[in-house]
Amino acid sequence: MTFRWSGFPYADDVAASLTSAPVGIPSAVKRIVDDHIDVRLGRAILRLSARRDPARQRAEDVL
């Protein structure tokens, strides 16, 4: 399933809230792929296609 939007919150923040402790789903993982973020839980994939946080995206581009 893919969710797309162009406003706040950033896709990075949504992915972090789903995958990070203490409120995230313990076995969920995020993966950045080109212009979207996949959040995986088992075989299920939630694709977030939205504005990314510019500061985080620049930091990833440097790495």
PDB file of N, CA and C in Angstrom:
ATOM      1  N   MET A   1       0.846  -1.165   0.000  1.00  0.00           N
ATOM      2  CA  MET A   1       0.000   0.000   0.000  1.00  0.00           C
ATOM      3  C   MET A   1       0.896   1.234   0.000  1.00  0.00           C
ATOM      4  N   THR A   2       0.534   2.249  -0.754  1.00  0.00           N
ATOM      5  CA  THR A   2       1.302   3.491  -0.811  1.00  0.00           C
ATOM      6  C   THR A   2       0.438   4.645  -0.341  1.00  0.00           C
ATOM      7  N   PHE A   3       1.000   5.466   0.546  1.00  0.00           N
ATOM      8  CA  PHE A   3       0.350   6.698   0.962  1.00  0.00           C
ATOM      9  C   PHE A   3       1.150   7.860   0.398  1.00  0.00           C
ATOM     10  N   ARG A   4       0.468   8.823  -0.211  1.00  0.00           N
ATOM     11  CA  ARG A   4       1.137  10.004  -0.755  1.00  0.00           C
ATOM     12  C   ARG A   4       0.460  11.257  -0.234  1.00  0.00           C
ATOM     13  N   TRP A   5       1.282  12.233   0.111  1.00  0.00           N
ATOM     14  CA  TRP A   5       0.781  13.539   0.514  1.00  0.00           C
ATOM     15  C   TRP A   5       1.895  14.542   0.350  1.00  0.00           C
ATOM     16  N   SER A   6       1.564  15.832   0.422  1.00  0.00           N
ATOM     17  CA  SER A   6       2.586  16.850   0.186  1.00  0.00           C
ATOM     18  C   SER A   6       2.725  17.830   1.346  1.00  0.00           C
ATOM     19  N   GLY A   7       2.164  17.523   2.463  1.00  0.00           N
ATOM     20  CA  GLY A   7       2.238  18.432   3.599  1.00  0.00           C
ATOM     21  C   GLY A   7       2.935  17.802   4.790  1.00  0.00           C
ATOM     22  N   PHE A   8       2.717  18.420   5.924  1.00  0.00           N
ATOM     23  CA  PHE A   8       3.285  17.952   7.169  1.00  0.00           C
ATOM     24  C   PHE A   8       2.412  16.820   7.686  1.00  0.00           C
ATOM     25  N   PRO A   9       2.909  15.799   8.351  1.00  0.00           N
ATOM     26  CA  PRO A   9       4.280  15.578   8.776  1.00  0.00           C
ATOM     27  C   PRO A   9       5.132  14.997   7.646  1.00  0.00           C
ATOM     28  N   TYR A  10       6.435  15.144   7.804  1.00  0.00           N
ATOM     29  CA  TYR A  10       7.359  14.565   6.841  1.00  0.00           C
ATOM     30  C   TYR A  10       7.294  13.044   6.903  1.00  0.00           C
ATOM     31  N   ALA A  11       7.574  12.406   5.776  1.00  0.00           N
ATOM     32  CA  ALA A  11       7.580  10.943   5.715  1.00  0.00           C
ATOM     33  C   ALA A  11       8.587  10.364   6.711  1.00  0.00           C
ATOM     34  N   ASP A  12       9.729  11.044   6.901  1.00  0.00           N
ATOM     35  CA  ASP A  12      10.735  10.580   7.870  1.00  0.00           C
ATOM     36  C   ASP A  12      10.140  10.467   9.270  1.00  0.00           C
ATOM     37  N   ASP A  13       9.325  11.459   9.648  1.00  0.00           N
ATOM     38  CA  ASP A  13       8.737  11.471  10.985  1.00  0.00           C
ATOM     39  C   ASP A  13       7.704  10.365  11.163  1.00  0.00           C
ATOM     40  N   VAL A  14       6.912  10.126  10.121  1.00  0.00           N
ATOM     41  CA  VAL A  14       5.917   9.050  10.186  1.00  0.00           C
ATOM     42  C   VAL A  14       6.624   7.704  10.307  1.00  0.00           C
ATOM     43  N   ALA A  15       7.654   7.490   9.491  1.00  0.00           N
ATOM     44  CA  ALA A  15       8.403   6.228   9.550  1.00  0.00           C
ATOM     45  C   ALA A  15       9.059   6.047  10.913  1.00  0.00           C
ATOM     46  N   ALA A  16       9.625   7.113  11.451  1.00  0.00           N
ATOM     47  CA  ALA A  16      10.263   7.018  12.771  1.00  0.00           C
ATOM     48  C   ALA A  16       9.240   6.690  13.850  1.00  0.00           C
ATOM     49  N   SER A  17       8.048   7.265  13.773  1.00  0.00           N
ATOM     50  CA  SER A  17       7.044   6.991  14.802  1.00  0.00           C
ATOM     51  C   SER A  17       6.550   5.550  14.732  1.00  0.00           C
ATOM     52  N   LEU A  18       6.621   4.937  13.555  1.00  0.00           N
ATOM     53  CA  LEU A  18       6.189   3.545  13.417  1.00  0.00           C
ATOM     54  C   LEU A  18       7.269   2.540  13.795  1.00  0.00           C
ATOM     55  N   THR A  19       8.549   2.966  13.773  1.00  0.00           N
ATOM     56  CA  THR A  19       9.639   2.007  13.950  1.00  0.00           C
ATOM     57  C   THR A  19      10.527   2.247  15.174  1.00  0.00           C
ATOM     58  N   SER A  20      10.387   3.374  15.842  1.00  0.00           N
ATOM     59  CA  SER A  20      11.284   3.712  16.949  1.00  0.00           C
ATOM     60  C   SER A  20      10.618   3.514  18.304  1.00  0.00           C
ATOM     61  N   ALA A  21      11.417   3.104  19.273  1.00  0.00           N
ATOM     62  CA  ALA A  21      10.939   2.953  20.658  1.00  0.00           C
ATOM     63  C   ALA A  21      10.698   4.347  21.238  1.00  0.00           C
ATOM     64  N   PRO A  22       9.836   4.524  22.152  1.00  0.00           N
ATOM     65  CA  PRO A  22       9.034   3.529  22.843  1.00  0.00           C
ATOM     66  C   PRO A  22       7.668   3.283  22.205  1.00  0.00           C
ATOM     67  N   VAL A  23       7.241   4.070  21.214  1.00  0.00           N
ATOM     68  CA  VAL A  23       5.880   3.913  20.686  1.00  0.00           C
ATOM     69  C   VAL A  23       5.795   3.122  19.393  1.00  0.00           C
ATOM     70  N   GLY A  24       6.908   2.875  18.744  1.00  0.00           N
ATOM     71  CA  GLY A  24       6.897   2.166  17.470  1.00  0.00           C
ATOM     72  C   GLY A  24       6.580   0.690  17.619  1.00  0.00           C
ATOM     73  N   ILE A  25       6.339   0.058  16.500  1.00  0.00           N
ATOM     74  CA  ILE A  25       6.081  -1.379  16.467  1.00  0.00           C
ATOM     75  C   ILE A  25       7.437  -2.088  16.547  1.00  0.00           C
ATOM     76  N   PRO A  26       7.664  -2.915  17.556  1.00  0.00           N
ATOM     77  CA  PRO A  26       8.995  -3.477  17.803  1.00  0.00           C
ATOM     78  C   PRO A  26       9.665  -4.152  16.604  1.00  0.00           C
ATOM     79  N   SER A  27       8.940  -4.876  15.777  1.00  0.00           N
ATOM     80  CA  SER A  27       9.585  -5.592  14.675  1.00  0.00           C
ATOM     81  C   SER A  27       9.494  -4.859  13.339  1.00  0.00           C
ATOM     82  N   ALA A  28       8.954  -3.655  13.324  1.00  0.00           N
ATOM     83  CA  ALA A  28       8.869  -2.874  12.083  1.00  0.00           C
ATOM     84  C   ALA A  28      10.219  -2.225  11.784  1.00  0.00           C
ATOM     85  N   VAL A  29      10.579  -2.174  10.511  1.00  0.00           N
ATOM     86  CA  VAL A  29      11.838  -1.552  10.088  1.00  0.00           C
ATOM     87  C   VAL A  29      11.568  -0.596   8.930  1.00  0.00           C
ATOM     88  N   LYS A  30      12.394   0.443   8.845  1.00  0.00           N
ATOM     89  CA  LYS A  30      12.239   1.381   7.735  1.00  0.00           C
ATOM     90  C   LYS A  30      13.430   1.274   6.808  1.00  0.00           C
ATOM     91  N   ARG A  31      13.176   1.551   5.540  1.00  0.00           N
ATOM     92  CA  ARG A  31      14.223   1.527   4.530  1.00  0.00           C
ATOM     93  C   ARG A  31      13.960   2.662   3.548  1.00  0.00           C
ATOM     94  N   ILE A  32      14.961   3.493   3.324  1.00  0.00           N
ATOM     95  CA  ILE A  32      14.830   4.603   2.399  1.00  0.00           C
ATOM     96  C   ILE A  32      15.198   4.111   1.010  1.00  0.00           C
ATOM     97  N   VAL A  33      14.285   4.304   0.062  1.00  0.00           N
ATOM     98  CA  VAL A  33      14.465   3.843  -1.309  1.00  0.00           C
ATOM     99  C   VAL A  33      14.153   5.003  -2.248  1.00  0.00           C
ATOM    100  N   ASP A  34      15.197   5.558  -2.860  1.00  0.00           N
ATOM    101  CA  ASP A  34      15.028   6.674  -3.793  1.00  0.00           C
ATOM    102  C   ASP A  34      14.225   7.803  -3.162  1.00  0.00           C
ATOM    103  N   ASP A  35      13.011   8.060  -3.659  1.00  0.00           N
ATOM    104  CA  ASP A  35      12.217   9.197  -3.199  1.00  0.00           C
ATOM    105  C   ASP A  35      11.100   8.799  -2.236  1.00  0.00           C
ATOM    106  N   HIS A  36      11.160   7.593  -1.668  1.00  0.00           N
ATOM    107  CA  HIS A  36      10.136   7.170  -0.720  1.00  0.00           C
ATOM    108  C   HIS A  36      10.768   6.359   0.411  1.00  0.00           C
ATOM    109  N   ILE A  37       9.965   6.065   1.412  1.00  0.00           N
ATOM    110  CA  ILE A  37      10.409   5.267   2.551  1.00  0.00           C
ATOM    111  C   ILE A  37       9.476   4.073   2.682  1.00  0.00           C
ATOM    112  N   ASP A  38      10.045   2.878   2.774  1.00  0.00           N
ATOM    113  CA  ASP A  38       9.261   1.672   3.029  1.00  0.00           C
ATOM    114  C   ASP A  38       9.338   1.335   4.508  1.00  0.00           C
ATOM    115  N   VAL A  39       8.180   1.079   5.108  1.00  0.00           N
ATOM    116  CA  VAL A  39       8.114   0.567   6.476  1.00  0.00           C
ATOM    117  C   VAL A  39       7.628  -0.871   6.344  1.00  0.00           C
ATOM    118  N   ARG A  40       8.440  -1.798   6.821  1.00  0.00           N
ATOM    119  CA  ARG A  40       8.133  -3.228   6.670  1.00  0.00           C
ATOM    120  C   ARG A  40       7.796  -3.847   8.018  1.00  0.00           C
ATOM    121  N   LEU A  41       6.795  -4.697   7.977  1.00  0.00           N
ATOM    122  CA  LEU A  41       6.404  -5.489   9.139  1.00  0.00           C
ATOM    123  C   LEU A  41       6.113  -6.885   8.605  1.00  0.00           C
ATOM    124  N   GLY A  42       7.048  -7.797   8.821  1.00  0.00           N
ATOM    125  CA  GLY A  42       6.925  -9.119   8.218  1.00  0.00           C
ATOM    126  C   GLY A  42       6.983  -8.982   6.704  1.00  0.00           C
ATOM    127  N   ARG A  43       5.969  -9.508   6.014  1.00  0.00           N
ATOM    128  CA  ARG A  43       5.921  -9.405   4.561  1.00  0.00           C
ATOM    129  C   ARG A  43       5.139  -8.188   4.083  1.00  0.00           C
ATOM    130  N   ALA A  44       4.512  -7.457   4.997  1.00  0.00           N
ATOM    131  CA  ALA A  44       3.735  -6.273   4.635  1.00  0.00           C
ATOM    132  C   ALA A  44       4.646  -5.065   4.464  1.00  0.00           C
ATOM    133  N   ILE A  45       4.341  -4.233   3.473  1.00  0.00           N
ATOM    134  CA  ILE A  45       5.124  -3.028   3.203  1.00  0.00           C
ATOM    135  C   ILE A  45       4.176  -1.834   3.109  1.00  0.00           C
ATOM    136  N   LEU A  46       4.487  -0.813   3.875  1.00  0.00           N
ATOM    137  CA  LEU A  46       3.796   0.473   3.777  1.00  0.00           C
ATOM    138  C   LEU A  46       4.769   1.433   3.122  1.00  0.00           C
ATOM    139  N   ARG A  47       4.442   1.924   1.942  1.00  0.00           N
ATOM    140  CA  ARG A  47       5.321   2.838   1.214  1.00  0.00           C
ATOM    141  C   ARG A  47       4.837   4.265   1.455  1.00  0.00           C
ATOM    142  N   LEU A  48       5.736   5.081   1.986  1.00  0.00           N
ATOM    143  CA  LEU A  48       5.438   6.487   2.260  1.00  0.00           C
ATOM    144  C   LEU A  48       6.089   7.336   1.175  1.00  0.00           C
ATOM    145  N   SER A  49       5.266   7.971   0.394  1.00  0.00           N
ATOM    146  CA  SER A  49       5.757   8.812  -0.687  1.00  0.00           C
ATOM    147  C   SER A  49       5.282  10.232  -0.392  1.00  0.00           C
ATOM    148  N   ALA A  50       6.149  11.017   0.220  1.00  0.00           N
ATOM    149  CA  ALA A  50       5.768  12.353   0.671  1.00  0.00           C
ATOM    150  C   ALA A  50       7.010  13.225   0.772  1.00  0.00           C
ATOM    151  N   ARG A  51       6.793  14.471   1.141  1.00  0.00           N
ATOM    152  CA  ARG A  51       7.939  15.354   1.364  1.00  0.00           C
ATOM    153  C   ARG A  51       8.818  14.777   2.448  1.00  0.00           C
ATOM    154  N   ARG A  52      10.117  14.836   2.206  1.00  0.00           N
ATOM    155  CA  ARG A  52      11.087  14.381   3.202  1.00  0.00           C
ATOM    156  C   ARG A  52      11.629  15.603   3.927  1.00  0.00           C
ATOM    157  N   ASP A  53      12.089  15.396   5.141  1.00  0.00           N
ATOM    158  CA  ASP A  53      12.715  16.452   5.919  1.00  0.00           C
ATOM    159  C   ASP A  53      14.000  16.870   5.194  1.00  0.00           C
ATOM    160  N   PRO A  54      14.099  18.120   4.730  1.00  0.00           N
ATOM    161  CA  PRO A  54      15.271  18.543   3.958  1.00  0.00           C
ATOM    162  C   PRO A  54      16.595  18.321   4.691  1.00  0.00           C
ATOM    163  N   ALA A  55      16.647  18.550   5.992  1.00  0.00           N
ATOM    164  CA  ALA A  55      17.885  18.366   6.751  1.00  0.00           C
ATOM    165  C   ALA A  55      18.296  16.892   6.762  1.00  0.00           C
ATOM    166  N   ARG A  56      17.360  15.996   6.956  1.00  0.00           N
ATOM    167  CA  ARG A  56      17.691  14.560   6.967  1.00  0.00           C
ATOM    168  C   ARG A  56      18.106  14.093   5.581  1.00  0.00           C
ATOM    169  N   GLN A  57      17.443  14.586   4.568  1.00  0.00           N
ATOM    170  CA  GLN A  57      17.775  14.156   3.211  1.00  0.00           C
ATOM    171  C   GLN A  57      19.185  14.605   2.830  1.00  0.00           C
ATOM    172  N   ARG A  58      19.569  15.833   3.198  1.00  0.00           N
ATOM    173  CA  ARG A  58      20.932  16.310   2.913  1.00  0.00           C
ATOM    174  C   ARG A  58      21.970  15.481   3.650  1.00  0.00           C
ATOM    175  N   ALA A  59      21.678  15.124   4.902  1.00  0.00           N
ATOM    176  CA  ALA A  59      22.603  14.312   5.685  1.00  0.00           C
ATOM    177  C   ALA A  59      22.803  12.945   5.046  1.00  0.00           C
ATOM    178  N   GLU A  60      21.733  12.341   4.530  1.00  0.00           N
ATOM    179  CA  GLU A  60      21.841  11.051   3.872  1.00  0.00           C
ATOM    180  C   GLU A  60      22.596  11.157   2.563  1.00  0.00           C
ATOM    181  N   ASP A  61      22.416  12.262   1.823  1.00  0.00           N
ATOM    182  CA  ASP A  61      23.104  12.453   0.561  1.00  0.00           C
ATOM    183  C   ASP A  61      24.610  12.538   0.749  1.00  0.00           C
ATOM    184  N   VAL A  62      25.050  13.083   1.905  1.00  0.00           N
ATOM    185  CA  VAL A  62      26.483  13.209   2.188  1.00  0.00           C
ATOM    186  C   VAL A  62      27.090  11.838   2.447  1.00  0.00           C
ATOM    187  N   LEU A  63      26.317  10.951   3.103  1.00  0.00           N
ATOM    188  CA  LEU A  63      26.825   9.613   3.426  1.00  0.00           C
ATOM    189  C   LEU A  63      26.875   8.815   2.178  1.00  0.00           C
TER     190      LEU A  63
END
